[in-house]
Short mmCIF file of C-alpha atoms and ligand atoms in Angstrom, two decimals:
data_model
loop_
_atom_site.label_atom_id
_atom_site.label_comp_id
_atom_site.label_asym_id
_atom_site.label_seq_id
_atom_site.Cartn_x
_atom_site.Cartn_y
_atom_site.Cartn_z
CA MET A 1 44.09 -8.77 -9.18
CA ARG A 2 40.67 -8.28 -9.39
CA GLN A 3 38.74 -11.11 -8.68
CA THR A 4 35.18 -12.04 -11.20
CA PRO A 5 32.09 -11.15 -9.44
CA LEU A 6 30.34 -14.20 -8.34
CA SER A 7 27.25 -15.53 -10.19
CA PRO A 8 23.55 -14.30 -7.89
CA GLN A 9 23.00 -17.83 -7.16
CA MET A 10 26.39 -18.55 -5.77
CA THR A 11 26.31 -14.73 -3.57
CA ILE A 12 23.36 -16.88 -2.31
CA ALA A 13 24.74 -20.41 -1.95
CA LEU A 14 27.83 -19.43 -0.31
CA PRO A 15 26.76 -17.60 2.66
CA VAL A 16 24.35 -21.00 3.63
CA LEU A 17 26.82 -23.46 2.80
CA GLY A 18 29.37 -21.07 4.86
CA ALA A 19 26.88 -21.01 8.25
CA ALA A 20 26.13 -24.82 7.42
CA SER A 21 29.88 -26.24 7.62
CA ILE A 22 30.33 -24.20 11.19
CA LEU A 23 27.07 -25.56 12.54
CA ILE A 24 27.80 -29.03 11.20
CA ALA A 25 31.51 -28.67 13.17
CA TRP A 26 29.78 -27.31 16.14
CA GLN A 27 27.34 -30.16 16.32
CA TYR A 28 30.16 -33.18 15.88
CA ILE A 29 33.45 -31.97 16.05
CA LEU A 30 33.12 -29.83 19.04
CA PRO A 31 31.78 -32.70 21.52
CA LEU A 32 34.86 -34.60 20.04
CA LEU A 33 37.40 -32.52 21.10
CA GLY A 34 35.80 -32.62 24.83
CA VAL A 35 34.31 -29.60 24.96
CA PRO A 36 31.38 -30.27 27.76
CA ALA A 37 27.79 -29.70 26.87
CA TYR A 38 27.13 -27.33 29.85
CA ILE A 39 29.60 -25.04 28.14
CA VAL A 40 28.64 -25.00 24.57
CA PRO A 41 25.86 -27.25 24.09
CA THR A 42 24.93 -28.38 20.12
CA PRO A 43 22.75 -27.09 17.77
CA THR A 44 20.37 -30.10 18.35
CA ALA A 45 20.45 -29.52 21.61
CA ILE A 46 19.72 -25.91 21.76
CA PHE A 47 17.11 -26.48 19.09
CA GLY A 48 15.29 -28.83 21.80
CA VAL A 49 15.05 -26.16 23.78
CA PHE A 50 12.81 -24.43 20.92
CA GLN A 51 10.51 -27.46 21.21
CA ARG A 52 9.98 -28.51 24.75
CA SER A 53 10.11 -24.93 26.35
CA PHE A 54 8.32 -22.83 23.64
CA ALA A 55 5.91 -21.22 25.86
CA LEU A 56 8.64 -20.15 28.16
CA LEU A 57 10.55 -18.87 25.37
CA ILE A 58 7.66 -16.97 24.16
CA ASP A 59 6.82 -15.70 27.46
CA ASN A 60 10.56 -13.76 27.88
CA LEU A 61 10.23 -12.65 24.47
CA ARG A 62 7.44 -10.63 24.48
CA PRO A 63 8.53 -7.87 27.62
CA THR A 64 11.84 -7.84 25.53
CA LEU A 65 10.29 -7.03 22.00
CA ILE A 66 7.89 -4.39 23.98
CA GLU A 67 10.42 -2.71 25.76
CA ALA A 68 12.92 -2.84 22.93
CA LEU A 69 10.34 -1.50 20.47
CA ALA A 70 8.69 1.25 22.69
CA GLY A 71 12.42 2.28 23.46
CA PHE A 72 13.69 2.31 19.78
CA VAL A 73 10.37 4.17 18.88
CA ILE A 74 10.39 7.03 21.60
CA GLY A 75 14.28 7.10 21.66
CA ASN A 76 14.68 8.00 17.96
CA LEU A 77 11.75 10.21 17.62
CA ALA A 78 12.84 12.22 20.93
CA ALA A 79 16.11 12.59 19.00
CA VAL A 80 14.94 13.53 15.59
CA LEU A 81 12.70 16.17 17.42
CA LEU A 82 15.71 17.77 19.24
CA ALA A 83 18.08 17.95 15.86
CA VAL A 84 15.05 19.79 14.16
CA LEU A 85 15.20 22.19 17.05
CA PHE A 86 18.91 22.45 17.01
CA VAL A 87 18.99 22.83 13.44
CA HIS A 88 16.32 26.07 13.71
CA SER A 89 18.20 27.17 16.54
CA ARG A 90 22.10 27.34 16.64
CA ILE A 91 21.68 29.24 20.15
CA LEU A 92 19.89 25.71 21.69
CA GLN A 93 22.33 23.69 19.71
CA ALA A 94 25.05 25.84 21.12
CA ALA A 95 23.60 25.72 24.65
CA TYR A 96 22.54 22.18 24.69
CA PHE A 97 24.94 20.07 22.44
CA PRO A 98 27.40 19.50 24.59
CA ILE A 99 25.48 18.46 27.68
CA VAL A 100 24.15 15.76 25.66
CA LEU A 101 27.77 14.94 24.26
CA PHE A 102 28.97 14.80 28.21
CA PHE A 103 25.31 12.41 28.77
CA ASN A 104 26.74 10.22 26.04
CA THR A 105 30.38 9.66 27.56
CA ILE A 106 28.69 8.17 30.27
CA PRO A 107 28.71 4.06 29.62
CA ILE A 108 24.93 2.98 29.58
CA LEU A 109 26.11 -0.07 32.27
CA ALA A 110 26.47 3.02 34.64
CA LEU A 111 23.43 4.94 33.60
CA SER A 112 21.29 1.76 33.93
CA PRO A 113 21.45 1.39 37.90
CA ILE A 114 20.21 5.36 38.45
CA ILE A 115 17.62 4.65 35.65
CA ILE A 116 15.80 1.46 37.29
CA LEU A 117 16.36 3.36 40.67
CA ILE A 118 14.35 6.45 39.06
CA PHE A 119 11.90 4.03 37.61
CA GLY A 120 11.55 1.19 39.59
CA ILE A 121 11.05 -2.53 38.42
CA GLY A 122 8.35 -2.66 35.72
CA MET A 123 8.83 -2.60 31.83
CA THR A 124 9.28 1.71 32.26
CA PRO A 125 13.26 1.71 33.22
CA LYS A 126 14.05 -1.04 30.18
CA ILE A 127 12.05 1.49 27.94
CA VAL A 128 14.06 4.37 28.85
CA ILE A 129 17.50 2.47 29.15
CA ALA A 130 16.72 1.02 25.38
CA ALA A 131 15.72 4.12 24.21
CA VAL A 132 18.87 6.04 25.73
CA ILE A 133 20.83 4.01 24.06
CA CYS A 134 19.00 4.63 20.70
CA PHE A 135 19.25 8.47 21.42
CA PHE A 136 22.42 9.79 20.47
CA PRO A 137 23.45 7.92 17.38
CA THR A 138 20.54 9.50 15.84
CA LEU A 139 20.66 12.60 17.18
CA VAL A 140 24.15 13.26 15.88
CA ASN A 141 23.21 11.75 12.35
CA MET A 142 20.22 13.90 12.03
CA ILE A 143 21.26 17.24 12.54
CA ARG A 144 24.15 16.21 10.25
CA GLY A 145 21.48 15.02 8.02
CA LEU A 146 19.38 17.73 8.10
CA ASP A 147 22.32 19.83 7.46
CA SER A 148 23.46 18.02 4.62
CA ALA A 149 22.06 19.86 1.47
CA SER A 150 24.44 21.64 -0.55
CA ASP A 151 24.74 25.43 -0.71
CA ASN A 152 23.24 25.39 -4.07
CA GLU A 153 20.40 23.34 -3.39
CA HIS A 154 19.70 26.05 -0.22
CA GLU A 155 20.25 28.76 -3.14
CA LEU A 156 17.91 26.87 -5.42
CA PHE A 157 14.77 27.24 -2.83
CA ARG A 158 16.07 30.65 -2.16
CA VAL A 159 15.75 31.73 -5.46
CA LEU A 160 11.97 30.25 -5.47
CA SER A 161 11.16 32.51 -2.41
CA ALA A 162 10.89 29.40 -0.60
CA THR A 163 9.69 29.41 3.51
CA ARG A 164 11.28 27.88 6.50
CA SER A 165 9.15 25.14 6.75
CA GLU A 166 9.26 24.46 2.71
CA ILE A 167 13.07 24.28 3.12
CA PHE A 168 12.62 21.82 5.71
CA TRP A 169 10.20 19.29 4.62
CA GLY A 170 11.10 19.88 0.90
CA LEU A 171 14.87 19.91 1.26
CA ARG A 172 16.67 19.49 4.95
CA LEU A 173 14.34 16.35 5.94
CA PRO A 174 14.64 14.28 2.58
CA ARG A 175 18.13 15.11 2.38
CA ALA A 176 18.14 13.79 6.39
CA LEU A 177 16.46 10.89 5.57
CA PRO A 178 19.56 8.41 4.08
CA MET A 179 21.56 9.27 7.61
CA LEU A 180 18.46 8.53 9.51
CA PHE A 181 17.76 5.29 8.21
CA SER A 182 21.29 4.36 8.74
CA SER A 183 21.31 5.20 12.52
CA LEU A 184 17.75 3.43 12.55
CA ARG A 185 19.74 0.37 11.26
CA ILE A 186 22.15 0.15 14.35
CA ALA A 187 19.50 1.47 16.70
CA SER A 188 17.59 -1.79 15.56
CA ALA A 189 20.26 -3.91 17.31
CA THR A 190 21.51 -1.46 20.23
CA ALA A 191 17.47 -0.91 20.84
CA VAL A 192 17.64 -4.56 21.96
CA ILE A 193 20.60 -4.44 23.82
CA GLY A 194 19.49 -2.00 25.82
CA ALA A 195 15.93 -3.78 26.58
CA ILE A 196 18.42 -6.82 28.04
CA VAL A 197 21.11 -4.67 29.97
CA GLY A 198 17.75 -3.32 31.70
CA GLU A 199 16.46 -6.95 32.63
CA TRP A 200 19.81 -8.12 33.70
CA ILE A 201 19.77 -5.44 36.31
CA GLY A 202 16.32 -5.65 37.59
CA SER A 203 13.92 -7.97 36.42
CA ASP A 204 12.34 -11.37 36.44
CA LYS A 205 11.08 -11.61 33.39
CA GLY A 206 12.35 -10.74 29.56
CA LEU A 207 15.41 -12.55 27.76
CA GLY A 208 17.75 -10.57 29.65
CA ALA A 209 16.38 -12.24 32.64
CA LEU A 210 16.37 -15.67 31.27
CA ILE A 211 20.14 -15.30 30.44
CA ILE A 212 21.08 -14.70 33.71
CA GLN A 213 18.78 -17.37 35.48
CA ALA A 214 20.26 -19.62 32.57
CA THR A 215 23.49 -18.77 33.35
CA PHE A 216 23.38 -19.43 37.42
CA ASN A 217 21.35 -22.45 37.06
CA TYR A 218 23.66 -24.21 34.45
CA GLN A 219 20.97 -24.65 31.63
CA SER A 220 23.41 -23.60 28.72
CA ASP A 221 20.86 -25.02 26.06
CA ARG A 222 18.48 -22.85 27.31
CA LEU A 223 21.05 -19.41 27.60
CA TYR A 224 21.93 -20.22 24.32
CA ALA A 225 18.22 -20.24 23.18
CA ALA A 226 17.72 -17.00 24.63
CA ILE A 227 20.71 -15.29 22.80
CA VAL A 228 19.65 -16.68 19.56
CA LEU A 229 16.05 -15.27 20.44
CA SER A 230 17.88 -11.85 20.97
CA SER A 231 19.43 -11.77 17.61
CA SER A 232 16.59 -12.91 15.96
CA LEU A 233 14.40 -10.11 17.69
CA SER A 234 17.54 -7.77 16.59
CA ILE A 235 17.65 -8.87 13.09
CA ALA A 236 13.66 -8.77 12.98
CA LEU A 237 13.92 -4.99 13.86
CA PHE A 238 16.39 -4.46 11.03
CA CYS A 239 14.49 -6.27 8.28
CA ILE A 240 11.54 -4.05 8.87
CA VAL A 241 13.89 -0.83 9.21
CA VAL A 242 15.41 -2.06 6.10
CA LEU A 243 11.97 -2.34 4.27
CA ILE A 244 10.85 0.24 5.11
CA GLU A 245 13.80 2.31 4.33
CA ARG A 246 13.54 0.95 0.83
CA ARG A 247 10.36 1.94 0.46
CA VAL A 248 10.96 5.34 1.53
CA ILE A 249 14.42 5.97 -0.33
CA ARG A 250 14.22 4.97 -4.01
CA TYR A 251 17.25 6.66 -5.32
CA MET B 1 14.70 49.72 -18.90
CA ALA B 2 17.69 47.97 -18.52
CA ALA B 3 17.39 44.48 -17.12
CA ILE B 4 20.24 45.14 -14.57
CA GLU B 5 22.23 48.25 -13.60
CA ALA B 6 25.27 48.50 -11.43
CA ARG B 7 26.87 51.33 -10.15
CA ALA B 8 30.38 51.13 -8.24
CA LEU B 9 29.14 47.52 -6.72
CA ASP B 10 31.24 46.26 -3.76
CA VAL B 11 30.79 42.71 -2.87
CA GLY B 12 32.49 40.57 -0.70
CA TYR B 13 31.33 37.85 1.93
CA GLY B 14 31.21 37.47 6.19
CA GLY B 15 28.99 41.23 5.78
CA ARG B 16 29.74 44.83 6.44
CA HIS B 17 33.17 44.39 7.88
CA ALA B 18 34.40 42.13 5.07
CA ALA B 19 38.39 42.33 4.92
CA VAL B 20 38.09 41.46 1.31
CA LYS B 21 35.58 42.94 -1.55
CA VAL B 22 35.39 40.16 -4.13
CA LEU B 23 33.73 42.64 -6.36
CA ALA B 24 34.68 46.18 -5.78
CA GLY B 25 33.52 49.50 -8.06
CA LEU B 26 31.74 47.08 -10.41
CA ASP B 27 29.94 49.12 -13.12
CA LEU B 28 27.33 47.16 -15.37
CA THR B 29 24.29 47.52 -17.24
CA VAL B 30 22.58 44.65 -19.39
CA ALA B 31 19.98 45.89 -21.72
CA ALA B 32 16.43 44.17 -21.11
CA GLY B 33 16.44 40.75 -23.33
CA SER B 34 20.01 40.52 -24.02
CA PHE B 35 22.36 37.59 -23.89
CA LEU B 36 25.14 38.44 -21.97
CA SER B 37 28.21 36.03 -21.64
CA ILE B 38 30.21 36.67 -18.86
CA LEU B 39 34.12 35.14 -18.68
CA GLY B 40 36.55 35.60 -15.88
CA PRO B 41 39.38 33.28 -14.21
CA SER B 42 38.39 31.11 -11.25
CA GLY B 43 37.56 32.66 -8.01
CA CYS B 44 37.11 36.31 -9.99
CA GLY B 45 33.95 36.63 -8.56
CA LYS B 46 31.41 35.36 -11.47
CA SER B 47 29.48 33.22 -9.22
CA THR B 48 28.95 35.95 -6.96
CA LEU B 49 27.75 38.81 -9.32
CA LEU B 50 25.28 36.01 -10.21
CA ARG B 51 24.21 35.83 -6.20
CA VAL B 52 23.83 39.35 -5.82
CA VAL B 53 21.41 39.74 -9.04
CA ALA B 54 19.18 36.60 -7.60
CA ASP B 55 19.60 38.34 -4.11
CA LEU B 56 20.93 35.60 -2.90
CA LEU B 57 23.94 38.06 -1.30
CA ASP B 58 23.65 41.68 -0.44
CA PRO B 59 26.14 44.12 -2.07
CA LEU B 60 28.60 45.85 1.06
CA GLY B 61 28.03 49.42 -1.14
CA GLY B 62 27.16 50.66 -4.52
CA SER B 63 23.75 50.16 -5.98
CA ILE B 64 22.32 47.56 -8.21
CA SER B 65 18.88 47.54 -9.83
CA VAL B 66 17.13 44.83 -11.54
CA LEU B 67 14.42 45.38 -13.58
CA GLY B 68 14.32 48.48 -12.10
CA GLU B 69 13.63 47.46 -8.70
CA THR B 70 15.71 46.27 -5.81
CA PRO B 71 17.06 42.57 -6.33
CA HIS B 72 14.77 41.38 -3.46
CA ALA B 73 11.71 42.65 -4.87
CA VAL B 74 12.34 40.82 -7.84
CA ARG B 75 13.21 37.70 -6.23
CA SER B 76 9.92 37.59 -4.13
CA ARG B 77 8.29 37.98 -7.73
CA ARG B 78 9.98 34.98 -8.78
CA ASP B 79 11.06 36.80 -11.95
CA VAL B 80 14.62 35.43 -12.05
CA GLY B 81 15.62 31.82 -13.04
CA PHE B 82 18.85 30.20 -11.95
CA VAL B 83 20.64 27.07 -13.32
CA PHE B 84 23.64 25.66 -11.42
CA GLN B 85 26.61 23.80 -12.57
CA ASP B 86 25.49 20.85 -11.10
CA SER B 87 22.12 20.42 -12.37
CA THR B 88 21.02 20.43 -8.50
CA LEU B 89 18.23 18.00 -9.07
CA LEU B 90 16.67 16.87 -5.90
CA PRO B 91 17.17 13.13 -6.32
CA TRP B 92 14.36 11.99 -4.85
CA ARG B 93 11.82 13.76 -7.09
CA THR B 94 11.34 12.55 -10.50
CA VAL B 95 11.96 14.63 -13.44
CA ARG B 96 8.61 16.01 -13.69
CA ASP B 97 8.47 16.73 -10.25
CA ASN B 98 12.02 18.11 -10.22
CA VAL B 99 10.44 20.67 -13.07
CA ARG B 100 7.68 21.35 -10.84
CA LEU B 101 9.23 22.34 -8.01
CA PRO B 102 8.65 25.96 -8.39
CA LEU B 103 4.76 25.05 -8.15
CA GLY B 104 5.26 23.87 -4.72
CA VAL B 105 7.54 25.84 -2.91
CA GLY B 106 6.94 29.75 -2.68
CA GLN B 107 4.25 31.80 -1.13
CA ARG B 108 0.64 30.87 -2.19
CA SER B 109 0.12 34.55 -4.01
CA LEU B 110 3.36 33.27 -6.24
CA THR B 111 2.71 29.28 -7.34
CA ARG B 112 -0.89 29.88 -8.13
CA LYS B 113 0.03 32.37 -10.96
CA ILE B 114 1.88 30.06 -12.84
CA GLU B 115 0.57 27.34 -14.71
CA ASP B 116 1.84 23.67 -14.93
CA ARG B 117 3.37 24.00 -18.24
CA SER B 118 5.96 21.13 -17.13
CA THR B 119 4.82 18.55 -19.81
CA GLU B 120 5.55 21.38 -22.33
CA LEU B 121 8.71 22.40 -20.87
CA LEU B 122 9.43 18.41 -20.59
CA GLU B 123 8.69 18.02 -24.64
CA LEU B 124 10.42 21.15 -25.50
CA MET B 125 13.65 20.11 -23.56
CA GLY B 126 13.70 17.00 -25.56
CA LEU B 127 12.63 14.98 -22.28
CA GLY B 128 9.61 13.91 -23.25
CA GLY B 129 9.90 9.98 -22.44
CA LEU B 130 11.97 11.09 -19.47
CA SER B 131 9.28 12.09 -17.02
CA GLU B 132 9.08 9.70 -14.92
CA ARG B 133 12.91 8.88 -14.10
CA LEU B 134 14.73 10.00 -10.91
CA PRO B 135 17.54 12.19 -11.80
CA HIS B 136 20.54 9.65 -11.21
CA GLN B 137 18.89 7.39 -14.05
CA LEU B 138 19.90 10.65 -16.67
CA SER B 139 23.02 11.39 -18.39
CA GLY B 140 24.97 14.80 -17.51
CA GLY B 141 23.20 16.31 -20.23
CA GLN B 142 19.68 15.77 -19.63
CA ARG B 143 19.81 16.92 -15.84
CA GLN B 144 21.14 19.80 -17.04
CA ARG B 145 18.08 19.89 -19.48
CA VAL B 146 15.77 19.33 -16.38
CA ALA B 147 17.35 22.19 -14.54
CA ILE B 148 16.75 24.58 -17.82
CA ALA B 149 13.24 23.41 -17.95
CA ARG B 150 12.92 23.99 -13.89
CA ALA B 151 14.09 27.42 -14.28
CA LEU B 152 11.72 28.31 -17.27
CA LEU B 153 8.70 26.76 -15.54
CA GLY B 154 8.24 30.38 -13.92
CA GLU B 155 8.84 32.05 -16.93
CA PRO B 156 11.47 34.11 -15.78
CA LYS B 157 12.38 37.55 -17.10
CA LEU B 158 15.81 37.35 -16.45
CA LEU B 159 18.00 33.63 -16.33
CA LEU B 160 20.89 33.66 -14.33
CA MET B 161 23.06 30.07 -15.62
CA ASP B 162 26.10 29.51 -13.47
CA GLU B 163 28.64 27.39 -16.23
CA PRO B 164 25.70 25.51 -16.68
CA PHE B 165 27.22 23.03 -19.38
CA GLY B 166 30.81 22.90 -17.69
CA ALA B 167 30.58 19.56 -17.12
CA LEU B 168 29.20 18.17 -20.30
CA ASP B 169 31.07 17.14 -23.22
CA GLU B 170 31.71 18.98 -26.14
CA ILE B 171 29.16 17.76 -28.65
CA THR B 172 26.02 17.67 -25.85
CA ARG B 173 27.80 21.49 -25.19
CA ASP B 174 27.05 22.59 -28.58
CA ARG B 175 23.36 21.17 -28.69
CA LEU B 176 22.38 22.61 -25.85
CA ASN B 177 24.06 26.03 -26.97
CA ASP B 178 21.93 26.13 -30.01
CA GLU B 179 18.70 24.83 -27.98
CA LEU B 180 19.19 27.49 -25.37
CA LEU B 181 19.66 30.31 -28.31
CA ALA B 182 16.44 29.28 -29.43
CA LEU B 183 14.69 29.62 -26.22
CA TRP B 184 15.97 32.85 -25.58
CA ARG B 185 14.74 33.84 -29.06
CA ARG B 186 11.49 32.51 -28.60
CA THR B 187 11.22 34.17 -24.67
CA GLY B 188 13.02 37.23 -25.05
CA THR B 189 14.41 36.21 -21.30
CA THR B 190 17.51 38.19 -20.54
CA ILE B 191 20.15 35.56 -19.85
CA LEU B 192 23.42 36.13 -17.99
CA PHE B 193 25.49 33.22 -18.77
CA VAL B 194 28.76 32.42 -16.97
CA THR B 195 31.33 29.93 -18.69
CA HIS B 196 34.97 28.74 -18.60
CA SER B 197 34.68 28.36 -22.56
CA ILE B 198 35.88 31.29 -24.70
CA ALA B 199 34.07 29.96 -27.72
CA GLU B 200 31.18 29.19 -25.77
CA ALA B 201 30.93 32.57 -24.12
CA ALA B 202 31.41 33.62 -28.11
CA TYR B 203 28.92 32.05 -29.56
CA LEU B 204 26.11 32.54 -27.29
CA GLY B 205 26.59 36.01 -26.10
CA GLU B 206 25.54 39.21 -27.97
CA ARG B 207 27.92 40.84 -25.63
CA VAL B 208 30.75 39.21 -23.79
CA ILE B 209 32.31 41.01 -20.82
CA VAL B 210 35.41 39.75 -19.26
CA LEU B 211 36.01 39.71 -15.41
CA ALA B 212 39.40 40.33 -13.62
CA ALA B 213 40.06 39.09 -10.14
CA ASN B 214 41.11 40.90 -6.82
CA PRO B 215 38.73 42.88 -7.00
CA GLY B 216 36.53 41.39 -8.98
CA ARG B 217 36.20 44.35 -12.29
CA VAL B 218 35.21 44.46 -15.98
CA VAL B 219 38.59 44.42 -18.13
CA LYS B 220 36.82 43.65 -21.35
CA ASP B 221 33.54 44.30 -22.47
CA LEU B 222 33.02 43.33 -26.25
CA ASP B 223 29.87 43.92 -28.30
CA MET B 224 29.18 40.99 -30.45
CA ARG B 225 26.32 41.59 -32.52
CA SER B 226 28.01 43.58 -35.66
CA LEU B 227 29.90 40.44 -35.84
CA LYS B 228 26.75 37.85 -35.91
CA GLN B 229 23.50 37.72 -38.40
CA GLU B 230 20.22 38.98 -37.36
CA GLY B 231 19.23 36.99 -34.04
CA ASN B 232 22.48 36.79 -32.46
CA ARG B 233 23.06 34.23 -35.26
CA CYS B 234 26.39 33.15 -36.21
CA ARG B 235 29.00 29.88 -36.87
CA ARG B 236 31.18 28.82 -34.64
CA GLU B 237 34.02 28.99 -37.33
CA ASP B 238 33.05 32.41 -39.00
CA ALA B 239 36.30 34.53 -39.21
CA ALA B 240 34.75 37.38 -37.19
CA ILE B 241 34.15 35.05 -34.49
CA VAL B 242 37.20 33.42 -34.50
CA ALA B 243 38.90 37.01 -34.34
CA ALA B 244 36.53 37.98 -31.66
CA MET B 245 37.77 34.33 -29.71
CA ALA B 246 41.35 35.46 -29.80
CA GLU B 247 40.01 38.92 -28.60
CA LEU B 248 38.73 37.72 -25.34
CA ARG B 249 41.30 35.32 -24.89
CA ALA B 250 43.96 37.87 -24.67
CA ALA B 251 42.04 39.93 -22.53
CA LEU B 252 41.13 36.57 -20.35
CA GLU B 253 45.13 36.00 -20.33
CA ARG B 254 45.81 39.54 -19.13
CA ALA B 255 43.10 38.80 -16.18
CA THR B 256 44.78 35.72 -15.03
N1 LIG C 1 30.46 32.02 0.87
C1 LIG C 1 31.69 31.80 0.44
N2 LIG C 1 32.02 32.82 1.30
C2 LIG C 1 33.72 33.12 1.58
N3 LIG C 1 34.42 33.62 0.48
C3 LIG C 1 33.47 33.42 -0.36
C4 LIG C 1 31.92 32.68 -0.78
N4 LIG C 1 32.16 32.33 -2.01
C5 LIG C 1 33.11 32.59 -2.47
N5 LIG C 1 33.74 33.14 -1.83
C6 LIG C 1 35.00 33.40 -2.43
O1 LIG C 1 34.92 34.71 -3.49
C7 LIG C 1 35.83 35.02 -4.30
C8 LIG C 1 35.00 34.89 -5.84
O2 LIG C 1 34.11 33.65 -5.92
P1 LIG C 1 33.37 33.01 -7.18
O3 LIG C 1 32.26 34.36 -7.26
O4 LIG C 1 32.70 31.80 -6.49
O5 LIG C 1 33.90 33.42 -8.14
P2 LIG C 1 34.01 32.54 -9.66
O6 LIG C 1 32.55 32.20 -9.75
O7 LIG C 1 34.34 33.59 -10.55
O8 LIG C 1 34.91 31.28 -10.16
C9 LIG C 1 36.61 33.92 -4.24
O9 LIG C 1 37.81 34.30 -3.93
C10 LIG C 1 36.04 32.89 -3.79
O10 LIG C 1 36.68 32.49 -2.64
MG1 LIG C 2 31.60 30.23 -9.82
#
């Protein structure tokens, strides 16, 4: 049996209530069960870190934000450009796409030390890791998107004697945008993961470094605060992507 | 001069070495300014024939001239308009911008010479109030009207229509049939109209041909002019039209 849809107020109220119920259980029931604060600190303890150590958190957020953003832009831009090249040259695509495929099978955790070896310890290797992690899904989606116009749509443009660049700008690219944005939405989370993974391996700055330090020092409230901040960063990036998508794709 | 003159036309997919010919030895002459309906079982090559005329596909053999020239020359001058069964509107463009597509696409020498008649055409197709809508906000019939307006913007001498009303309900389809005939009378454009509907073919065409499959060829060629009044006018229930439909049905059954 199909359920009746919820009213708009309820679709907003219910998730808020759901989250609140979990926070309340976390705050009051977990300590009662004897879970020690060094393993799971209470929400108020985590919130306390934001008050006490705000400057520390922001100082570590900044490099991660820059690395994730730069990696996001560079990785996706490179993927889009390569996809454009591939759909215009089947020969290049046939020659190099399998190699790209192979690189994609290397786990990013295995690749990261090499990238750090190559680029040293500054922000650059983290940006590269974030870029690499964004690159492949966008490449695949963009190739598919650029090829997704129907035969009839191509024939329509041919009947009008459209040039290759008119077909690209007027048909292939707009057709690819929905798929591009769906991979950008995924990349908004993975770029942050890439930056943090990079900071784990070789850094004393950034949310990744903060996570590692807090773990080794049993500062679990600080650890959880860093986690909250990382996921907030992903969510913020995600929201920006969605806002842009809504403006660009109106159908 | 004939609008289309095809002699011993062979057409297939997959280049010169194509194993199967979709059309083989097809002969067809279409008078300029006429309205030709094309019937035939699915897969017999109706769309393929339109593709050759529109220079979307090269024939393997035989000859074809369109408006006295090669299909390529005619397409390069953009004297051909094409309407597909699915309206093929670009979903990110408004109705008006879809109609104006021919203005923005194609070599400058071509786009310069056509003026923006989108307002007039939208009015003509009964879309006046819908020009700022997006395609997904239209009904199927409205979308097809937009597709026709777009095809007419460049004032084509030849209009190729591939089952344009095949997905519409009967009332909408009948109404669009009459609008199309009115347009054809006003513009003098040659129309090749592919359809699955015997009634539609008989009602619209000054002439109806039936293609058979494997390989595609003309198996019935019916001149409707003597059955209709001045200006290709008739009523769907006229006895002569009904009789012609029975004849076409018999040919179509033999061809299937
Ligand atoms: N792009 C294509 N490549 C290969 N074969 C095709 C292609 N398009 C159509 N065909 C084949 O050509 C035949 C005729 O197709 P088509 O002209 O679309 O038929 P109709 O429009 O009469 O239904 C069919 O057998 C179909 O399978
Ligand atoms: Mg067809």
